[in-house]
Amino acid sequence: MHAGPDPARVGLQFLSVAYRVRQAVDQHMAAAGLSLSRTKTLRLLAERGTLHQAELAEALGQAPRSVTQALEALERLDLIARTTDPQDRRRKIVTPTGKGRAALTAGEQRLRQLFGSLDGRQLAALDRLLTTIDVATGSTD
């Protein structure tokens, strides 16, 4: 017999909380012109700097065509700029714009508010737990 909390009950509670967090964050991100996938793209560019489009697709674990469509939308919103690589004119270089960096900051603000309510020890523990669950799902993020 399993001692302690029921994994199914905890899992349902997690899904319920995750849903509410996602709603709150999505509303905040939408106000900045972002979605979760757009935020992931901008975050990656902010962390790694300018990337070739193919490198970005690989880092995101997405098909190049899917990333091209997402980048076209980000470019229309002036959140990124794509330029031709001077060494290889077939390749595109992707860079966040000032507006893109500002949108990322605004979009992440709600996450910082929500998860900033945890102290450092709690945040580290949550990070470990989420990583364990992520690995169990077979995620490649």
Short mmCIF file of C-alpha atoms in Angstrom, two decimals:
data_model
loop_
_atom_site.label_atom_id
_atom_site.label_comp_id
_atom_site.label_asym_id
_atom_site.label_seq_id
_atom_site.Cartn_x
_atom_site.Cartn_y
_atom_site.Cartn_z
CA MET A 1 0.00 0.00 0.00
CA HIS A 2 1.27 3.48 -0.93
CA ALA A 3 2.02 5.72 2.05
CA GLY A 4 1.62 9.47 1.71
CA PRO A 5 -0.21 11.50 -0.91
CA ASP A 6 -1.89 9.73 -3.81
CA PRO A 7 0.11 10.38 -7.02
CA ALA A 8 -3.11 10.61 -9.07
CA ARG A 9 -4.56 13.27 -6.74
CA VAL A 10 -1.30 15.25 -6.75
CA GLY A 11 -1.13 14.91 -10.53
CA LEU A 12 -4.65 16.29 -10.92
CA GLN A 13 -3.83 19.15 -8.56
CA PHE A 14 -0.71 19.88 -10.61
CA LEU A 15 -2.73 19.93 -13.84
CA SER A 16 -5.30 22.26 -12.29
CA VAL A 17 -2.66 24.67 -11.01
CA ALA A 18 -0.72 24.46 -14.29
CA TYR A 19 -3.90 25.32 -16.20
CA ARG A 20 -4.55 28.41 -14.05
CA VAL A 21 -0.92 29.54 -14.29
CA ARG A 22 -1.01 29.05 -18.07
CA GLN A 23 -4.20 31.16 -18.33
CA ALA A 24 -2.71 33.97 -16.23
CA VAL A 25 0.56 33.94 -18.14
CA ASP A 26 -1.11 33.65 -21.57
CA GLN A 27 -3.27 36.71 -20.85
CA HIS A 28 -0.22 38.70 -19.79
CA MET A 29 1.86 37.51 -22.76
CA ALA A 30 -0.94 38.22 -25.23
CA ALA A 31 -1.01 41.82 -24.04
CA ALA A 32 2.66 42.02 -25.10
CA GLY A 33 1.93 40.33 -28.49
CA LEU A 34 3.40 37.01 -27.40
CA SER A 35 2.42 33.37 -27.06
CA LEU A 36 4.27 30.58 -25.29
CA SER A 37 6.08 29.52 -28.48
CA ARG A 38 6.98 33.12 -29.34
CA THR A 39 8.29 33.63 -25.82
CA LYS A 40 10.42 30.47 -26.07
CA THR A 41 11.90 31.72 -29.34
CA LEU A 42 12.65 35.19 -27.99
CA ARG A 43 14.07 33.74 -24.76
CA LEU A 44 16.42 31.49 -26.73
CA LEU A 45 17.59 34.44 -28.82
CA ALA A 46 18.04 36.56 -25.68
CA GLU A 47 20.12 33.79 -24.07
CA ARG A 48 22.22 32.81 -27.09
CA GLY A 49 22.23 36.02 -29.11
CA THR A 50 21.98 36.07 -32.87
CA LEU A 51 21.42 32.63 -34.43
CA HIS A 52 21.07 31.22 -37.89
CA GLN A 53 17.50 30.17 -38.61
CA ALA A 54 18.51 26.49 -38.89
CA GLU A 55 20.34 26.66 -35.54
CA LEU A 56 17.25 28.17 -33.96
CA ALA A 57 15.04 25.39 -35.34
CA GLU A 58 17.43 22.76 -33.98
CA ALA A 59 17.65 24.43 -30.56
CA LEU A 60 13.84 24.60 -30.36
CA GLY A 61 13.50 20.99 -31.52
CA GLN A 62 11.17 22.02 -34.32
CA ALA A 63 11.02 21.49 -38.06
CA PRO A 64 12.69 24.31 -40.01
CA ARG A 65 9.42 25.08 -41.87
CA SER A 66 7.51 25.49 -38.59
CA VAL A 67 10.18 27.85 -37.29
CA THR A 68 10.12 29.82 -40.55
CA GLN A 69 6.38 30.41 -40.14
CA ALA A 70 6.81 31.44 -36.51
CA LEU A 71 9.66 33.79 -37.41
CA GLU A 72 7.59 35.39 -40.17
CA ALA A 73 4.93 36.21 -37.57
CA LEU A 74 7.53 37.57 -35.13
CA GLU A 75 9.06 39.65 -37.91
CA ARG A 76 5.65 41.11 -38.88
CA LEU A 77 5.28 42.20 -35.25
CA ASP A 78 8.81 43.72 -35.35
CA LEU A 79 9.91 41.41 -32.51
CA ILE A 80 12.81 39.92 -34.49
CA ALA A 81 14.85 40.87 -37.54
CA ARG A 82 16.05 38.39 -40.16
CA THR A 83 18.99 39.30 -42.33
CA THR A 84 21.02 37.45 -44.91
CA ASP A 85 24.28 35.95 -43.67
CA PRO A 86 27.09 37.81 -45.49
CA GLN A 87 29.18 34.58 -45.63
CA ASP A 88 26.35 32.44 -47.02
CA ARG A 89 23.51 34.32 -48.70
CA ARG A 90 21.24 31.24 -48.49
CA ARG A 91 21.21 31.44 -44.68
CA LYS A 92 19.19 33.83 -42.54
CA ILE A 93 20.44 35.34 -39.29
CA VAL A 94 17.80 35.96 -36.60
CA THR A 95 18.17 38.74 -34.03
CA PRO A 96 15.69 40.04 -31.46
CA THR A 97 14.74 43.68 -31.91
CA GLY A 98 14.48 46.21 -29.09
CA LYS A 99 10.72 45.77 -29.26
CA GLY A 100 11.20 41.99 -29.04
CA ARG A 101 13.42 42.27 -25.96
CA ALA A 102 10.87 44.61 -24.33
CA ALA A 103 8.00 42.22 -25.14
CA LEU A 104 9.96 39.31 -23.68
CA THR A 105 10.56 41.26 -20.47
CA ALA A 106 6.87 42.16 -20.24
CA GLY A 107 5.79 38.62 -21.04
CA GLU A 108 8.06 37.11 -18.41
CA GLN A 109 6.99 39.62 -15.78
CA ARG A 110 3.93 37.56 -14.80
CA LEU A 111 6.05 34.42 -14.43
CA ARG A 112 8.40 36.31 -12.12
CA GLN A 113 5.44 37.53 -10.09
CA LEU A 114 3.96 34.05 -9.72
CA PHE A 115 7.13 32.08 -9.14
CA GLY A 116 8.84 34.91 -7.25
CA SER A 117 6.46 34.10 -4.38
CA LEU A 118 8.67 31.05 -3.72
CA ASP A 119 11.87 31.39 -1.77
CA GLY A 120 15.13 30.19 -3.32
CA ARG A 121 14.95 26.75 -1.71
CA GLN A 122 11.35 26.20 -2.84
CA LEU A 123 12.12 27.39 -6.36
CA ALA A 124 15.12 25.04 -6.60
CA ALA A 125 12.99 22.14 -5.34
CA LEU A 126 10.24 22.93 -7.85
CA ASP A 127 12.82 23.09 -10.62
CA ARG A 128 14.12 19.63 -9.68
CA LEU A 129 10.61 18.19 -9.45
CA LEU A 130 9.54 19.63 -12.80
CA THR A 131 12.71 18.34 -14.42
CA THR A 132 11.99 14.86 -13.05
CA ILE A 133 8.43 14.97 -14.41
CA ASP A 134 9.66 16.40 -17.72
CA VAL A 135 12.12 13.54 -18.11
CA ALA A 136 9.40 11.01 -17.26
CA THR A 137 7.27 12.40 -20.10
CA GLY A 138 10.10 11.91 -22.55
CA SER A 139 10.45 15.64 -23.26
CA THR A 140 13.39 16.84 -25.32
CA ASP A 141 13.17 20.48 -24.17
#
